[in-house]
mmCIF file of C-alpha atoms in Angstrom:
data_model
loop_
_atom_site.group_PDB
_atom_site.id
_atom_site.type_symbol
_atom_site.label_atom_id
_atom_site.label_comp_id
_atom_site.label_asym_id
_atom_site.label_seq_id
_atom_site.Cartn_x
_atom_site.Cartn_y
_atom_site.Cartn_z
ATOM 1 C CA UNK A 820 -14.173 150.670 -66.904
ATOM 2 C CA UNK A 821 -11.123 149.090 -68.488
ATOM 3 C CA UNK A 822 -11.522 145.408 -69.029
ATOM 4 C CA UNK A 823 -8.129 144.454 -68.642
ATOM 5 C CA UNK A 824 -6.681 141.245 -71.078
ATOM 6 C CA UNK A 825 -4.758 138.021 -69.311
ATOM 7 C CA UNK A 826 -1.042 137.434 -69.969
ATOM 8 C CA UNK A 827 -2.085 133.865 -71.050
ATOM 9 C CA UNK A 828 -5.246 136.019 -73.543
ATOM 10 C CA UNK A 829 -2.256 138.061 -74.848
ATOM 11 C CA UNK A 830 -0.118 135.578 -75.619
ATOM 12 C CA UNK A 831 -2.202 133.425 -77.688
ATOM 13 C CA UNK A 832 -3.221 136.365 -79.524
ATOM 14 C CA UNK A 833 0.578 136.740 -80.558
ATOM 15 C CA UNK A 834 1.348 133.556 -81.262
ATOM 16 C CA UNK A 835 -1.383 133.879 -83.295
ATOM 17 C CA UNK A 836 0.411 136.187 -85.680
ATOM 18 C CA UNK A 837 3.534 133.592 -86.571
ATOM 19 C CA UNK A 838 3.050 131.314 -89.639
ATOM 20 C CA UNK A 839 4.604 128.243 -89.593
ATOM 21 C CA UNK A 840 8.549 128.756 -90.195
ATOM 22 C CA UNK A 841 9.280 128.170 -93.833
ATOM 23 C CA UNK A 842 12.174 125.655 -94.714
ATOM 24 C CA UNK A 843 15.526 126.236 -96.221
ATOM 25 C CA UNK A 844 18.724 125.026 -97.858
ATOM 26 C CA UNK A 845 21.382 126.666 -95.716
ATOM 27 C CA UNK A 846 25.156 126.691 -96.255
ATOM 28 C CA UNK A 847 26.946 124.931 -93.200
ATOM 29 C CA UNK A 848 29.007 126.937 -92.312
ATOM 30 C CA UNK A 849 26.044 129.373 -91.601
ATOM 31 C CA UNK A 850 23.769 126.850 -89.726
ATOM 32 C CA UNK A 851 25.703 127.421 -86.229
ATOM 33 C CA UNK A 852 22.359 127.993 -84.024
ATOM 34 C CA UNK A 853 20.014 127.199 -86.602
ATOM 35 C CA UNK A 854 17.830 123.778 -86.390
ATOM 36 C CA UNK A 855 17.475 120.415 -89.153
ATOM 37 C CA UNK A 856 13.959 120.252 -91.120
ATOM 38 C CA UNK A 857 14.272 116.952 -92.137
ATOM 39 C CA UNK A 858 17.110 113.734 -90.906
ATOM 40 C CA UNK A 859 20.482 114.163 -92.314
ATOM 41 C CA UNK A 860 21.733 110.716 -93.792
ATOM 42 C CA UNK A 861 25.092 110.235 -94.614
ATOM 43 C CA UNK A 862 26.279 108.442 -97.967
ATOM 44 C CA UNK A 863 29.872 107.949 -96.652
ATOM 45 C CA UNK A 864 30.961 105.703 -93.786
ATOM 46 C CA UNK A 865 33.436 106.847 -91.428
ATOM 47 C CA UNK A 866 35.941 106.169 -91.423
ATOM 48 C CA UNK A 867 35.692 105.642 -94.867
ATOM 49 C CA UNK A 868 38.786 102.992 -94.523
ATOM 50 C CA UNK A 869 40.479 101.095 -91.785
ATOM 51 C CA UNK A 870 42.962 103.195 -91.040
ATOM 52 C CA UNK A 871 45.872 103.824 -88.371
ATOM 53 C CA UNK A 872 45.291 104.663 -84.841
ATOM 54 C CA UNK A 873 48.733 105.199 -84.228
ATOM 55 C CA UNK A 874 52.073 106.337 -86.023
ATOM 56 C CA UNK A 875 54.092 103.050 -86.254
ATOM 57 C CA UNK A 876 54.053 99.592 -87.983
ATOM 58 C CA UNK A 877 51.331 97.540 -89.769
ATOM 59 C CA UNK A 878 51.858 93.717 -88.866
ATOM 60 C CA UNK A 879 50.434 90.412 -89.547
ATOM 61 C CA UNK A 880 49.649 89.774 -85.933
ATOM 62 C CA UNK A 881 50.722 86.301 -86.682
ATOM 63 C CA UNK A 882 53.977 87.319 -87.769
ATOM 64 C CA UNK A 883 54.663 88.441 -83.911
ATOM 65 C CA UNK A 884 53.322 85.398 -82.201
ATOM 66 C CA UNK A 885 56.017 84.431 -79.844
ATOM 67 C CA UNK A 886 57.749 87.669 -79.334
ATOM 68 C CA UNK A 887 59.810 88.698 -76.730
ATOM 69 C CA UNK A 888 62.634 90.947 -75.060
ATOM 70 C CA UNK A 889 64.747 87.488 -74.927
ATOM 71 C CA UNK A 890 63.275 86.113 -78.316
ATOM 72 C CA UNK A 891 62.546 89.432 -80.700
ATOM 73 C CA UNK A 892 61.345 89.582 -83.887
ATOM 74 C CA UNK A 893 62.847 91.080 -86.941
ATOM 75 C CA UNK A 894 61.104 91.832 -90.143
ATOM 76 C CA UNK A 895 61.634 94.356 -92.804
ATOM 77 C CA UNK A 896 60.328 97.103 -94.036
ATOM 78 C CA UNK A 897 58.637 96.915 -97.185
ATOM 79 C CA UNK A 898 57.163 100.304 -97.544
ATOM 80 C CA UNK A 899 55.868 103.404 -95.793
ATOM 81 C CA UNK A 900 52.141 104.787 -95.842
ATOM 82 C CA UNK A 901 51.547 108.304 -95.157
ATOM 83 C CA UNK A 902 48.230 110.008 -94.184
ATOM 84 C CA UNK A 903 46.565 110.536 -97.504
ATOM 85 C CA UNK A 904 48.183 108.377 -99.534
ATOM 86 C CA UNK A 905 45.596 106.821 -102.065
ATOM 87 C CA UNK A 906 47.236 103.921 -104.009
ATOM 88 C CA UNK A 907 45.708 100.688 -102.518
ATOM 89 C CA UNK A 908 48.894 98.819 -100.589
ATOM 90 C CA UNK A 909 49.250 94.928 -99.508
ATOM 91 C CA UNK A 910 51.116 93.958 -96.619
ATOM 92 C CA UNK A 911 53.376 90.766 -97.762
ATOM 93 C CA UNK A 912 53.245 88.029 -94.860
ATOM 94 C CA UNK A 913 56.607 88.483 -93.164
ATOM 95 C CA UNK A 914 56.989 92.124 -93.655
ATOM 96 C CA UNK A 915 55.817 95.367 -92.388
ATOM 97 C CA UNK A 916 54.962 98.579 -93.723
ATOM 98 C CA UNK A 917 55.752 102.033 -91.203
ATOM 99 C CA UNK A 918 52.492 103.843 -90.884
ATOM 100 C CA UNK A 919 50.954 107.439 -89.731
ATOM 101 C CA UNK A 920 48.361 107.812 -87.906
ATOM 102 C CA UNK A 921 45.081 108.282 -90.269
ATOM 103 C CA UNK A 922 46.830 106.782 -92.601
ATOM 104 C CA UNK A 923 45.026 103.315 -94.546
ATOM 105 C CA UNK A 924 45.761 100.235 -93.343
ATOM 106 C CA UNK A 925 47.407 98.087 -96.258
ATOM 107 C CA UNK A 926 45.737 94.732 -97.470
ATOM 108 C CA UNK A 927 46.744 92.338 -95.189
ATOM 109 C CA UNK A 928 47.254 93.696 -92.361
ATOM 110 C CA UNK A 929 45.216 93.240 -88.720
ATOM 111 C CA UNK A 930 47.635 95.077 -86.238
ATOM 112 C CA UNK A 931 48.880 98.690 -86.080
ATOM 113 C CA UNK A 932 52.301 98.392 -83.717
ATOM 114 C CA UNK A 933 53.411 101.934 -82.065
ATOM 115 C CA UNK A 934 56.345 103.021 -82.856
ATOM 116 C CA UNK A 935 58.260 103.248 -79.565
ATOM 117 C CA UNK A 936 57.130 99.337 -78.655
ATOM 118 C CA UNK A 937 59.676 98.398 -81.328
ATOM 119 C CA UNK A 938 63.736 98.794 -81.365
ATOM 120 C CA UNK A 939 63.265 101.061 -84.821
ATOM 121 C CA UNK A 940 63.497 104.256 -83.194
ATOM 122 C CA UNK A 941 61.468 107.396 -84.122
ATOM 123 C CA UNK A 942 59.955 109.064 -87.029
ATOM 124 C CA UNK A 943 62.687 111.260 -88.803
ATOM 125 C CA UNK A 944 61.473 112.428 -91.905
ATOM 126 C CA UNK A 945 65.285 113.165 -93.232
ATOM 127 C CA UNK A 946 66.363 109.846 -92.758
ATOM 128 C CA UNK A 947 65.561 107.289 -94.945
ATOM 129 C CA UNK A 948 63.112 104.775 -93.523
ATOM 130 C CA UNK A 949 64.736 101.874 -91.382
ATOM 131 C CA UNK A 950 65.426 98.708 -93.146
ATOM 132 C CA UNK A 951 64.263 96.290 -90.443
ATOM 133 C CA UNK A 952 62.318 96.876 -87.212
ATOM 134 C CA UNK A 953 62.561 94.972 -84.019
ATOM 135 C CA UNK A 954 59.490 93.498 -82.021
ATOM 136 C CA UNK A 955 59.690 92.301 -78.352
ATOM 137 C CA UNK A 956 56.165 91.620 -78.234
ATOM 138 C CA UNK A 957 53.017 89.990 -79.621
ATOM 139 C CA UNK A 958 50.145 91.912 -80.433
ATOM 140 C CA UNK A 959 46.354 91.273 -80.644
ATOM 141 C CA UNK A 960 44.659 91.421 -84.083
ATOM 142 C CA UNK A 961 42.866 94.797 -84.284
ATOM 143 C CA UNK A 962 44.991 96.372 -81.949
ATOM 144 C CA UNK A 963 45.104 100.533 -83.180
ATOM 145 C CA UNK A 964 42.959 99.932 -85.911
ATOM 146 C CA UNK A 965 39.738 102.494 -86.118
ATOM 147 C CA UNK A 966 38.242 100.051 -88.567
ATOM 148 C CA UNK A 967 35.337 101.305 -91.766
ATOM 149 C CA UNK A 968 32.090 102.573 -90.193
ATOM 150 C CA UNK A 969 32.920 102.255 -86.231
ATOM 151 C CA UNK A 970 31.735 105.828 -86.434
ATOM 152 C CA UNK A 971 28.676 105.870 -88.827
ATOM 153 C CA UNK A 972 27.924 103.642 -91.284
ATOM 154 C CA UNK A 973 26.855 105.432 -94.968
ATOM 155 C CA UNK A 974 23.213 105.427 -94.865
ATOM 156 C CA UNK A 975 22.667 105.877 -91.151
ATOM 157 C CA UNK A 976 20.739 109.172 -89.983
ATOM 158 C CA UNK A 977 23.672 111.563 -88.771
ATOM 159 C CA UNK A 978 21.652 114.389 -87.379
ATOM 160 C CA UNK A 979 18.387 113.772 -86.518
ATOM 161 C CA UNK A 980 15.194 116.278 -87.462
ATOM 162 C CA UNK A 981 14.659 119.059 -85.496
ATOM 163 C CA UNK A 982 18.358 118.867 -83.801
ATOM 164 C CA UNK A 983 20.398 122.332 -83.121
ATOM 165 C CA UNK A 984 23.088 122.806 -85.114
ATOM 166 C CA UNK A 985 26.041 123.851 -82.881
ATOM 167 C CA UNK A 986 29.892 123.385 -83.605
ATOM 168 C CA UNK A 987 29.898 119.246 -82.857
ATOM 169 C CA UNK A 988 27.107 118.753 -84.938
ATOM 170 C CA UNK A 989 28.390 121.601 -87.913
ATOM 171 C CA UNK A 990 32.187 118.840 -87.385
ATOM 172 C CA UNK A 991 29.956 116.086 -88.688
ATOM 173 C CA UNK A 992 28.144 117.724 -91.814
ATOM 174 C CA UNK A 993 31.458 118.779 -92.881
ATOM 175 C CA UNK A 994 33.160 115.206 -92.377
ATOM 176 C CA UNK A 995 30.764 113.351 -93.765
ATOM 177 C CA UNK A 996 30.842 115.622 -96.812
ATOM 178 C CA UNK A 997 27.849 117.528 -96.221
ATOM 179 C CA UNK A 998 27.507 121.123 -97.934
ATOM 180 C CA UNK A 999 24.138 122.728 -97.875
ATOM 181 C CA UNK A 1000 21.722 121.344 -95.039
ATOM 182 C CA UNK A 1001 17.508 121.925 -95.163
ATOM 183 C CA UNK A 1002 16.621 124.102 -91.629
ATOM 184 C CA UNK A 1003 14.175 126.394 -90.520
ATOM 185 C CA UNK A 1004 14.839 129.770 -91.492
ATOM 186 C CA UNK A 1005 15.594 132.656 -89.261
ATOM 187 C CA UNK A 1006 12.659 134.885 -89.087
ATOM 188 C CA UNK A 1007 13.452 138.856 -90.407
ATOM 189 C CA UNK A 1008 12.568 141.105 -87.087
ATOM 190 C CA UNK A 1009 13.453 144.634 -87.885
ATOM 191 C CA UNK A 1010 13.040 146.611 -84.942
ATOM 192 C CA UNK A 1011 11.889 150.749 -84.585
ATOM 193 C CA UNK A 1012 11.656 152.967 -81.513
ATOM 194 C CA UNK A 1013 9.722 155.902 -81.448
ATOM 195 C CA UNK A 1014 10.017 159.603 -79.424
ATOM 196 C CA UNK A 1015 10.939 163.031 -80.225
ATOM 197 C CA UNK A 1016 13.102 163.137 -76.966
ATOM 198 C CA UNK A 1017 15.439 159.738 -78.556
ATOM 199 C CA UNK A 1018 18.804 160.656 -79.454
ATOM 200 C CA UNK A 1019 21.305 158.597 -80.852
ATOM 201 C CA UNK A 1020 24.313 157.758 -78.230
ATOM 202 C CA UNK A 1021 27.502 159.758 -78.920
ATOM 203 C CA UNK A 1022 25.185 162.951 -79.587
ATOM 204 C CA UNK A 1023 25.023 165.586 -77.109
ATOM 205 C CA UNK A 1024 22.407 165.626 -75.111
ATOM 206 C CA UNK A 1025 20.082 168.480 -74.352
ATOM 207 C CA UNK A 1026 17.782 169.278 -71.824
ATOM 208 C CA UNK A 1027 14.375 166.849 -72.211
ATOM 209 C CA UNK A 1028 16.090 164.072 -74.663
ATOM 210 C CA UNK A 1029 17.317 160.859 -73.552
ATOM 211 C CA UNK A 1030 19.884 157.957 -75.260
ATOM 212 C CA UNK A 1031 17.961 155.810 -77.566
ATOM 213 C CA UNK A 1032 18.074 152.058 -75.669
ATOM 214 C CA UNK A 1033 14.813 149.749 -76.556
ATOM 215 C CA UNK A 1034 16.248 149.053 -80.468
ATOM 216 C CA UNK A 1035 19.434 147.667 -80.011
ATOM 217 C CA UNK A 1036 17.898 145.834 -76.336
ATOM 218 C CA UNK A 1037 15.365 144.124 -78.296
ATOM 219 C CA UNK A 1038 17.250 143.668 -81.740
ATOM 220 C CA UNK A 1039 19.698 142.275 -79.408
ATOM 221 C CA UNK A 1040 17.389 139.918 -77.571
ATOM 222 C CA UNK A 1041 15.294 138.957 -80.734
ATOM 223 C CA UNK A 1042 18.544 138.136 -82.106
ATOM 224 C CA UNK A 1043 19.815 136.158 -78.652
ATOM 225 C CA UNK A 1044 16.420 134.265 -79.528
ATOM 226 C CA UNK A 1045 17.713 133.028 -82.621
ATOM 227 C CA UNK A 1046 16.145 135.759 -84.943
ATOM 228 C CA UNK A 1047 18.084 137.514 -87.649
ATOM 229 C CA UNK A 1048 17.497 141.085 -86.009
ATOM 230 C CA UNK A 1049 18.194 144.373 -86.647
ATOM 231 C CA UNK A 1050 17.269 148.004 -85.207
ATOM 232 C CA UNK A 1051 16.026 151.211 -87.389
ATOM 233 C CA UNK A 1052 16.600 154.474 -87.118
ATOM 234 C CA UNK A 1053 13.700 155.718 -84.919
ATOM 235 C CA UNK A 1054 11.038 158.196 -85.958
ATOM 236 C CA UNK A 1055 9.832 161.421 -83.649
ATOM 237 C CA UNK A 1056 6.126 161.640 -82.847
ATOM 238 C CA UNK A 1057 5.090 162.273 -85.973
ATOM 239 C CA UNK A 1058 1.969 159.675 -87.710
ATOM 240 C CA UNK A 1059 2.392 160.634 -91.387
ATOM 241 C CA UNK A 1060 6.624 159.719 -90.012
ATOM 242 C CA UNK A 1061 5.655 156.891 -88.525
ATOM 243 C CA UNK A 1062 3.627 155.136 -91.072
ATOM 244 C CA UNK A 1063 6.162 156.402 -93.739
ATOM 245 C CA UNK A 1064 9.115 154.519 -91.704
ATOM 246 C CA UNK A 1065 6.729 151.565 -91.321
ATOM 247 C CA UNK A 1066 5.838 151.333 -94.901
ATOM 248 C CA UNK A 1067 10.300 151.384 -96.079
ATOM 249 C CA UNK A 1068 10.587 148.790 -93.363
ATOM 250 C CA UNK A 1069 7.803 146.268 -93.707
ATOM 251 C CA UNK A 1070 9.245 144.954 -97.101
ATOM 252 C CA UNK A 1071 12.352 143.311 -95.536
ATOM 253 C CA UNK A 1072 10.682 141.843 -92.453
ATOM 254 C CA UNK A 1073 8.983 139.110 -91.418
ATOM 255 C CA UNK A 1074 7.757 140.622 -87.618
ATOM 256 C CA UNK A 1075 8.397 144.615 -87.203
ATOM 257 C CA UNK A 1076 8.904 145.383 -83.159
ATOM 258 C CA UNK A 1077 7.533 148.934 -82.171
ATOM 259 C CA UNK A 1078 8.416 149.954 -78.699
ATOM 260 C CA UNK A 1079 7.006 153.437 -77.103
ATOM 261 C CA UNK A 1080 3.948 154.843 -78.304
ATOM 262 C CA UNK A 1081 0.720 152.883 -77.650
ATOM 263 C CA UNK A 1082 -0.093 154.032 -74.099
ATOM 264 C CA UNK A 1083 -3.440 156.571 -73.115
ATOM 265 C CA UNK A 1084 -1.100 159.849 -73.587
ATOM 266 C CA UNK A 1085 -1.811 162.726 -76.095
ATOM 267 C CA UNK A 1086 1.096 162.308 -78.322
ATOM 268 C CA UNK A 1087 1.112 157.873 -78.375
ATOM 269 C CA UNK A 1088 2.116 158.413 -82.344
ATOM 270 C CA UNK A 1089 1.984 154.487 -82.858
ATOM 271 C CA UNK A 1090 -0.872 153.634 -81.068
ATOM 272 C CA UNK A 1091 -2.657 156.876 -83.023
ATOM 273 C CA UNK A 1092 -1.277 155.925 -86.537
ATOM 274 C CA UNK A 1093 -1.985 152.175 -86.080
ATOM 275 C CA UNK A 1094 -5.287 153.058 -85.196
ATOM 276 C CA UNK A 1095 -6.259 154.910 -88.293
ATOM 277 C CA UNK A 1096 -5.035 152.236 -90.598
ATOM 278 C CA UNK A 1097 -6.951 149.260 -88.778
ATOM 279 C CA UNK A 1098 -5.110 145.588 -88.178
ATOM 280 C CA UNK A 1099 -3.722 146.183 -85.318
ATOM 281 C CA UNK A 1100 -5.895 145.699 -81.469
ATOM 282 C CA UNK A 1101 -4.333 147.971 -78.857
ATOM 283 C CA UNK A 1102 -5.023 146.382 -75.182
ATOM 284 C CA UNK A 1103 -3.777 146.454 -71.555
ATOM 285 C CA UNK A 1104 -2.305 143.549 -70.413
ATOM 286 C CA UNK A 1105 -3.198 142.716 -66.790
ATOM 287 C CA UNK A 1106 0.446 142.772 -66.285
ATOM 288 C CA UNK A 1107 3.050 144.840 -63.971
ATOM 289 C CA UNK A 1108 5.208 146.099 -65.737
ATOM 290 C CA UNK A 1109 4.134 146.380 -69.088
ATOM 291 C CA UNK A 1110 0.362 147.075 -69.166
ATOM 292 C CA UNK A 1111 -0.214 148.961 -72.430
ATOM 293 C CA UNK A 1112 0.371 146.952 -75.673
ATOM 294 C CA UNK A 1113 -0.660 146.088 -79.075
ATOM 295 C CA UNK A 1114 -0.734 143.425 -81.872
ATOM 296 C CA UNK A 1115 -1.271 142.908 -85.335
ATOM 297 C CA UNK A 1116 -0.452 143.119 -88.887
ATOM 298 C CA UNK A 1117 0.509 145.942 -91.372
ATOM 299 C CA UNK A 1118 0.466 145.835 -94.995
ATOM 300 C CA UNK A 1119 3.751 146.235 -97.533
ATOM 301 C CA UNK A 1120 4.015 148.028 -100.556
ATOM 302 C CA UNK A 1121 3.703 144.193 -102.387
ATOM 303 C CA UNK A 1122 0.427 143.926 -100.591
ATOM 304 C CA UNK A 1123 1.672 141.197 -98.309
ATOM 305 C CA UNK A 1124 0.654 141.461 -94.707
ATOM 306 C CA UNK A 1125 3.630 141.824 -91.766
ATOM 307 C CA UNK A 1126 3.110 140.959 -87.886
ATOM 308 C CA UNK A 1127 3.596 144.223 -85.702
ATOM 309 C CA UNK A 1128 4.199 144.160 -82.114
ATOM 310 C CA UNK A 1129 4.112 147.219 -80.195
ATOM 311 C CA UNK A 1130 5.516 147.356 -77.160
ATOM 312 C CA UNK A 1131 5.434 149.600 -74.161
ATOM 313 C CA UNK A 1132 8.312 152.725 -74.298
ATOM 314 C CA UNK A 1133 9.861 152.541 -70.804
ATOM 315 C CA UNK A 1134 13.136 149.940 -70.955
ATOM 316 C CA UNK A 1135 12.462 147.702 -68.166
ATOM 317 C CA UNK A 1136 8.104 147.067 -69.332
ATOM 318 C CA UNK A 1137 9.634 146.757 -73.301
ATOM 319 C CA UNK A 1138 12.425 143.681 -72.379
ATOM 320 C CA UNK A 1139 9.850 141.899 -70.306
ATOM 321 C CA UNK A 1140 7.254 142.123 -72.917
ATOM 322 C CA UNK A 1141 9.817 140.720 -75.217
ATOM 323 C CA UNK A 1142 10.158 137.952 -72.812
ATOM 324 C CA UNK A 1143 6.757 137.249 -72.072
ATOM 325 C CA UNK A 1144 4.900 137.756 -75.494
ATOM 326 C CA UNK A 1145 7.844 137.421 -78.611
ATOM 327 C CA UNK A 1146 10.623 135.220 -77.272
ATOM 328 C CA UNK A 1147 8.589 131.578 -76.805
ATOM 329 C CA UNK A 1148 6.537 131.402 -80.655
ATOM 330 C CA UNK A 1149 9.723 133.186 -82.288
ATOM 331 C CA UNK A 1150 11.526 130.257 -80.967
ATOM 332 C CA UNK A 1151 8.652 127.805 -81.784
ATOM 333 C CA UNK A 1152 9.528 129.639 -85.163
ATOM 334 C CA UNK A 1153 12.962 128.668 -85.602
ATOM 335 C CA UNK A 1154 12.182 125.034 -84.221
ATOM 336 C CA UNK A 1155 13.613 126.276 -81.068
ATOM 337 C CA UNK A 1156 12.413 125.312 -77.072
ATOM 338 C CA UNK A 1157 10.109 127.907 -76.711
ATOM 339 C CA UNK A 1158 10.608 128.307 -73.245
ATOM 340 C CA UNK A 1159 13.716 129.605 -70.991
ATOM 341 C CA UNK A 1160 14.292 127.309 -68.043
ATOM 342 C CA UNK A 1161 12.082 127.525 -65.010
ATOM 343 C CA UNK A 1162 13.026 126.365 -61.080
ATOM 344 C CA UNK A 1163 11.223 126.876 -58.055
ATOM 345 C CA UNK A 1164 13.254 128.751 -55.706
ATOM 346 C CA UNK A 1165 13.440 130.029 -52.549
ATOM 347 C CA UNK A 1166 12.509 133.643 -52.184
ATOM 348 C CA UNK A 1167 14.821 136.161 -49.820
ATOM 349 C CA UNK A 1168 12.948 139.211 -48.848
ATOM 350 C CA UNK A 1169 9.072 139.828 -48.645
ATOM 351 C CA UNK A 1170 7.397 141.069 -51.736
ATOM 352 C CA UNK A 1171 4.013 142.741 -52.305
ATOM 353 C CA UNK A 1172 2.296 142.711 -55.651
ATOM 354 C CA UNK A 1173 -0.824 144.451 -56.872
ATOM 355 C CA UNK A 1174 -3.881 142.041 -56.769
ATOM 356 C CA UNK A 1175 -5.185 140.764 -60.362
ATOM 357 C CA UNK A 1176 -2.115 141.537 -61.813
ATOM 358 C CA UNK A 1177 0.559 139.125 -62.967
ATOM 359 C CA UNK A 1178 3.407 140.813 -61.878
ATOM 360 C CA UNK A 1179 7.618 140.137 -63.476
ATOM 361 C CA UNK A 1180 9.769 141.112 -60.909
ATOM 362 C CA UNK A 1181 13.906 141.433 -61.365
ATOM 363 C CA UNK A 1182 15.880 139.064 -59.034
ATOM 364 C CA UNK A 1183 19.203 137.471 -59.008
ATOM 365 C CA UNK A 1184 18.828 133.596 -59.123
ATOM 366 C CA UNK A 1185 22.206 131.327 -57.196
ATOM 367 C CA UNK A 1186 22.288 128.121 -55.928
ATOM 368 C CA UNK A 1187 22.162 127.091 -52.540
ATOM 369 C CA UNK A 1188 22.600 124.026 -51.312
ATOM 370 C CA UNK A 1189 20.375 121.517 -53.103
ATOM 371 C CA UNK A 1190 18.227 124.350 -54.204
ATOM 372 C CA UNK A 1191 17.704 127.806 -55.699
ATOM 373 C CA UNK A 1192 17.561 131.107 -53.988
ATOM 374 C CA UNK A 1193 16.547 134.081 -55.641
ATOM 375 C CA UNK A 1194 16.364 137.956 -54.356
ATOM 376 C CA UNK A 1195 14.870 140.549 -55.318
ATOM 377 C CA UNK A 1196 16.074 143.751 -56.845
ATOM 378 C CA UNK A 1197 15.231 147.044 -57.364
ATOM 379 C CA UNK A 1198 11.687 148.271 -57.271
ATOM 380 C CA UNK A 1199 9.421 147.605 -59.603
ATOM 381 C CA UNK A 1200 9.090 151.042 -61.840
ATOM 382 C CA UNK A 1201 9.337 150.353 -65.442
ATOM 383 C CA UNK A 1202 12.171 152.919 -65.616
ATOM 384 C CA UNK A 1203 15.064 151.141 -63.525
ATOM 385 C CA UNK A 1204 17.235 149.567 -66.192
ATOM 386 C CA UNK A 1205 19.953 149.397 -64.253
ATOM 387 C CA UNK A 1206 18.598 146.760 -61.944
ATOM 388 C CA UNK A 1207 17.417 144.676 -64.911
ATOM 389 C CA UNK A 1208 20.671 144.761 -66.624
ATOM 390 C CA UNK A 1209 22.022 143.246 -62.930
ATOM 391 C CA UNK A 1210 19.077 140.466 -62.894
ATOM 392 C CA UNK A 1211 19.461 137.072 -63.827
ATOM 393 C CA UNK A 1212 16.050 136.094 -63.687
ATOM 394 C CA UNK A 1213 12.600 137.623 -63.786
ATOM 395 C CA UNK A 1214 10.278 136.052 -60.672
ATOM 396 C CA UNK A 1215 6.737 135.317 -61.850
ATOM 397 C CA UNK A 1216 4.531 136.036 -59.354
ATOM 398 C CA UNK A 1217 0.695 135.088 -60.039
ATOM 399 C CA UNK A 1218 -2.240 137.746 -60.355
ATOM 400 C CA UNK A 1219 -4.232 136.381 -56.885
ATOM 401 C CA UNK A 1220 -0.902 136.704 -55.179
ATOM 402 C CA UNK A 1221 -0.526 139.894 -53.047
ATOM 403 C CA UNK A 1222 2.367 139.198 -51.233
ATOM 404 C CA UNK A 1223 5.328 136.317 -50.769
ATOM 405 C CA UNK A 1224 7.523 136.004 -48.062
ATOM 406 C CA UNK A 1225 10.852 133.980 -47.650
ATOM 407 C CA UNK A 1226 8.937 130.996 -46.685
ATOM 408 C CA UNK A 1227 7.163 130.997 -50.019
ATOM 409 C CA UNK A 1228 8.796 128.840 -53.345
ATOM 410 C CA UNK A 1229 8.224 131.154 -56.785
ATOM 411 C CA UNK A 1230 8.414 130.313 -60.466
ATOM 412 C CA UNK A 1231 11.473 132.294 -61.780
ATOM 413 C CA UNK A 1232 12.983 132.417 -65.287
ATOM 414 C CA UNK A 1233 15.895 132.352 -66.434
ATOM 415 C CA UNK A 1234 17.447 135.491 -68.631
ATOM 416 C CA UNK A 1235 20.927 134.034 -68.671
#
C-alpha cells in the first residue's frame, strides 16, 4: 500500500530547497516590484529649499498690512524668479519679486500672493515684467510657501526595509537622488516541459500530438510571483536527452521546474532520469489534482547544486501544484508576502471530495452583500484548462471533508 505524503509535509520539503535571499544593488529604474533589503536614508531634504507653491509674487507679509480694495498697496517689482534659477536673491523691503511655481523663495520673503489676486495681469513671457503690482488684500506669513524639509528631512528613512517598490516609492527614490537601491535579487527560474506528444504552438498538429502549454503557463506564474522566469524548449521522452537538457540549463538557474514525466507509467522520463542520478525524491501527495510530485537537487557543470521541482503534466495539476508548493517559498525568497489573500466564502452548490485527500477546486469568487460567495466551476479532472482559465479562486477542501453544501463556509485562495 502506497503511503501518501500530506500537502503540508511536501510544502516543507519544497521550502527546504530554497536558500536565503541574496542582496544586490540594483538600479532604481530596474527595481520595480523588488523588495528593499535595508532602510534607504535620504541624504537630502525635500524640498531642498523654501519655494513657491504658486505662480505669483514673493512678498514680505508686513508690507501688505492693511491692504484692501479701498486702500490698495502698490509695490515695485524688483526681480523675476523662474523655476530653476540658481543664484540666491534677497527681497528688499517694500518691493516684490515675480515668482513661478517651484522657484526658490528669495531671502526676506515670507509669503507668495497668487497672480490672480493682484492687478498686475497674467504671466506673458513676451511681455516685460510689470513695473508695479497692486495688492488689495493682506496675506498671512507662510502662505503659499513650500518650506524646506516639509516633505522629508535629510537623515530620515525615506523607504523602510522590506518595502515593495512600486511607482510611488521609485518616484521618491529618484526625488532624493538615489540611483541604486539594495534589494533582494529575483531568483532565476527555468521551466522545462517534457513529452514526445508536445508541439510548439503555431506548428501543424498530427494525430496524437498536443500544443505545449505548461511551460509558458508556469513561467508566467513564476514571473507574476516576482521571479525572473523563462521557459525553454521541451524535450521528448528520452532519458539521455532530458539529462543533457538539464545540464545545459542548470548553470543559469536558481530553480528548475519541470512538468510531466513523474507518474507511474512506462515512459516517465523525468522520474526515470532523476531517480537514476539520485538527489530527487518522488512521492505521491494526498491531494487532488496533483498527486505525483518530486523535488530535490541536480548538479550543474560547475558542481553547484540547483533545486529542481518536478510537477505533474496535466495542466490543472501543474498550475495548482505551483500555487500550493512553489509560489509561497518563491515569494519568501524575494521578501514578499508568501500567501495570497484568503477569505471565507459561502459555497453555492454542492461539492463532493475524496476522503483522505485535500482537494483544490476551481471557483468563481464574487462579493454578495457584505460577504463572499463562490461558485464551483468545471469538473474536477485535471485536464480541463478552460475552467481553470475561467476561475479566479481555488476552493480548498480539507482531506477529512467529503461533502460540502451551500450552508458551509470554505477557505478560498484568490488567484487574481
